[in-house]
Amino acid sequence: MTLKLSLLSAALISASSFAAKPSLEFKDVFDFRYPHGTVMSEQGKYLGLSAKPYRGDSEGQVYALQNHSLIATVPRGTNPVINKNAQWVGFTQVPTLLAKETASKKEKKALKNNLVLVNTRTKAQHTFADVKDYQLSDDGLWLVYREDKKSAKQAESAAKDEKASSDLKITADKKDQALTLVVTDLTTNKSTRYDNIAAYDLAPDSRGILVSQHSEDGGKNRVAFVDLQNLQLTSLIDEPGVTLGDIAWQPNAERVAFYLGNYVNDDKRRRDYQLKLWSPVDNKLTDITNPSGWFSGKTAKLEWSEDSTRLFFENRPVLEAKVPAAKYEGERSLYDYDTIREQKGLKVWHNADLEIKPREIKTWNESRRDQHYQAVFHINGQRIVQLENQQVPSITLRSNANFVLGSNDEPYLKQIMYKGFYQDYYAVNVNTGHAQLIVKESANRPSLSPTGKHAAYFDGEQLWLTALSTQKRTAISQAVKEAIFVDDKHDYPGPNSGYGFAGWQLDGSVLYAYSKYDIWAFDTSTFNATRLTDGYKTKTQYRIEYKPKDSLGFKADDTMVLRAHNLENKQTHIATLALKDGQLQHVLTGESKHRVVKKSKDADTYLVTRQSYHEFPDYWVTNGQFAQPTKLTNLNPQQQTFAWGQKPELVQYKGYNGEALQGVLIKPANYKAGDKVPVVIYFYRYMSQRMYDFPKMELNHRPNFPMFTSNGYAIFLPDIRFEVGHPGPSSTQTMINAAQALIDMGVADPEKIGLQGHSWAGYQSAFMITQTDMFKAVVSGAPVSNMTSAYSGIRLKSGLARQFQYESGQSRIGKTLTEAPDLYIENSPVFFADKVNTPILIMFGDKDGAVPWQEGIQYYLALRRHDKDAIFLQYEGEPHHLKQFPNQVDFSIRMKEYFDYHLKGMPPAKWITSGEAFKAEQ
């Protein structure tokens, strides 16, 4: 009896404490922290991360993984780095948020970062002030960094140079800052300084440092080597104006590769950066000469293969000489037609152009201006192989592969604007440079075997395997009748992409491909197919969850680490599949969502997360068997102090054509059976997979779910499936069905259901209220309101015409405006503004690069003309998603105020009833 009373008392106390938990306020969201920049030591012993709150100063954290303990914290620590032997964890310590927010523009430029090193053995912390950039030696003996300030000597010299004639100066590029290099012996804490270092790279074995040292007038520039045995700086190349581009030490440190340029040529795009190899072992300097007609520019990059046998570098065809624009010089030039026309402001748009001008300008500025092509220097054969060229301008570089995937989209640039993105794909031999065509004009990226003998891709609702030597292709999925390889959620006018690929066996004998549920092994010789998982039995979708970044394929006895997502109950487990005997095991399970975050390079240590609506995805540590995972972090203990919301549950309903769909319902924290509560529906496309997602604790264009469920609302996340040609009506009917399911359950108050969507969902919500009065308030972010005008517009951020979105993409019309003007009108809310009876709050940033903000203005003006209840929020200088913190907070507060008024009957904020008058500067 006593025991029973005690349990009852405990239950009452627990219930009482739950009821007493406060509701979330907006300021509470600021404190929630997420891990950023997570790094694990190669031996799996230490972990570094930056715990960043939504609003506030970050905290660097260092964990010892063997005893699962937090061993160090660093105030304002960001961007953690762990050196190779894991003796040091470095953090960039940024200024306080208060300092950044209260500083003037000039003062902000004066704010500097510090470096904090945590010694993992002693737990001691060492701070280095005003650090621009830094490197740690693999053995933990050396720290090399540049001070983010001019030395007294540099400042004095710069002042003299201002007064001196500039004719004798060889001027460095503006961004190439020459600063003091500090070399610190971390054993003795003794430092040595070297002035005017513009570039440097530390050898991985602590042999020394290659540096580019500038003189004040450029006349005594040099490339030099700092020997860490004696700290002596020895010149390798002395030449007026000389400078370094990218630098890369061989992994074994026997050589260093670098680009050597010269500021004497002040045209950065045409300056030749010669590729050199230098060995500190024998002091041998070797030139690697580009093929005739090619050169390497300033932005060219270098990368060694891990076995040190290949040096990947970049080059480009020699550019034509720059023709200076004519300027007015003298009286006569003022009347010269050619000189006058050189001053024009004009861009010629021509139908023969491959890209429309905004796209051409964007791609030129972002990629083509400094475009380089990938090449490789084979150390053993002492030969250059060109891997990219005008025929194959892009490859996916994998430095340890013998064959890489190449692509070319140039033949299809024009049709991007209406048909979508297509490319020709090639298998490129790294040893010879030979490019073998895989497939032309493909919307789907192929998968290339490690041996380069086969490639697989999805086309025409089939998986195809091509033998590249013969170009014979086989529809390998055609014979498999008991599986679905066509993505059955695809509801776009464009081509289906299938479910993709899991990879290859390393010897190329097996292709691993995904069906709807399972992983299949296809023999590349016989085309026989073997199902490796049994997901079809339980509606569980198996996918590769983790494989090493540099992995080219699986060995026959490897164990795959899989993600097992149940499409019915939405739980996500971690599973393992032993290829040797086919044993499939679920190793991390439960009513939650599990993910693998990292694995250490040289140890069997995994970092995983487990999350649900009520459980933050903290880090857990486990081994390769995923046995007995141990919780490592506890970033948000304050969460337990708030009323959060009920356990999410799945709701079943029918879509537009009667297909079975699901939605996630989260009832308010204080919900009692039988209550009918206000509901905010947040949606986009498929949302039920978020059943076990921890809600993002931030304020932006979407509702913060716990903010609403903590304050008396239910949140509903429904799946939407669209009908090609009728995206508006199909989404509307689906949403009506979904909302009705909540009403039928007795949860939703039918007079208190609101919608909130952004972008594509913003469009849907704006359209829905032209067709139904079911919803009592709508907050619509960045909606398209007129498909006829949007079709003919441009996505300013990408420079692309918007036509492809309607003909083959997200907007799902599937035809041109001239072919089906009726469909464009039928799906445009602006043409039915007179039918709207639902209050709507429209939000746009007036620098939106995805949806022209005039689309919001059109809808607002149409609603205003018909005297509808419409409010338009114009956030100045904002893109498609709000980026500025004050605006994120402001919109989040206004969104909740709007729903509080319309769905809960609370007194309206003044702006809802009266607006806000324009306030000019006084």
PDB file of C-alpha atoms in Angstrom, residues 24-33 53-55 696-699 704 707:
ATOM      1  CA  LEU A  24       8.129  29.338 -24.774  1.00  0.00           C
ATOM      2  CA  GLU A  25       8.729  33.004 -25.507  1.00  0.00           C
ATOM      3  CA  PHE A  26      10.651  34.321 -28.490  1.00  0.00           C
ATOM      4  CA  LYS A  27      13.634  35.235 -26.359  1.00  0.00           C
ATOM      5  CA  ASP A  28      13.896  31.595 -25.260  1.00  0.00           C
ATOM      6  CA  VAL A  29      14.631  30.561 -28.849  1.00  0.00           C
ATOM      7  CA  PHE A  30      17.806  32.657 -28.800  1.00  0.00           C
ATOM      8  CA  ASP A  31      19.470  30.313 -26.311  1.00  0.00           C
ATOM      9  CA  PHE A  32      19.163  27.039 -28.231  1.00  0.00           C
ATOM     10  CA  ARG A  33      22.571  25.847 -29.389  1.00  0.00           C
ATOM     11  CA  PRO A  53      23.225  29.664 -30.136  1.00  0.00           C
ATOM     12  CA  TYR A  54      20.637  31.179 -32.423  1.00  0.00           C
ATOM     13  CA  ARG A  55      21.476  34.539 -30.857  1.00  0.00           C
ATOM     14  CA  LYS A 696      14.559  23.881 -35.729  1.00  0.00           C
ATOM     15  CA  MET A 697      14.932  26.361 -32.920  1.00  0.00           C
ATOM     16  CA  GLU A 698      15.244  29.510 -34.959  1.00  0.00           C
ATOM     17  CA  LEU A 699      13.098  32.383 -36.155  1.00  0.00           C
ATOM     18  CA  ASN A 704       8.776  27.860 -34.849  1.00  0.00           C
ATOM     19  CA  MET A 707       6.547  28.268 -29.995  1.00  0.00           C
TER      20      MET A 707
END
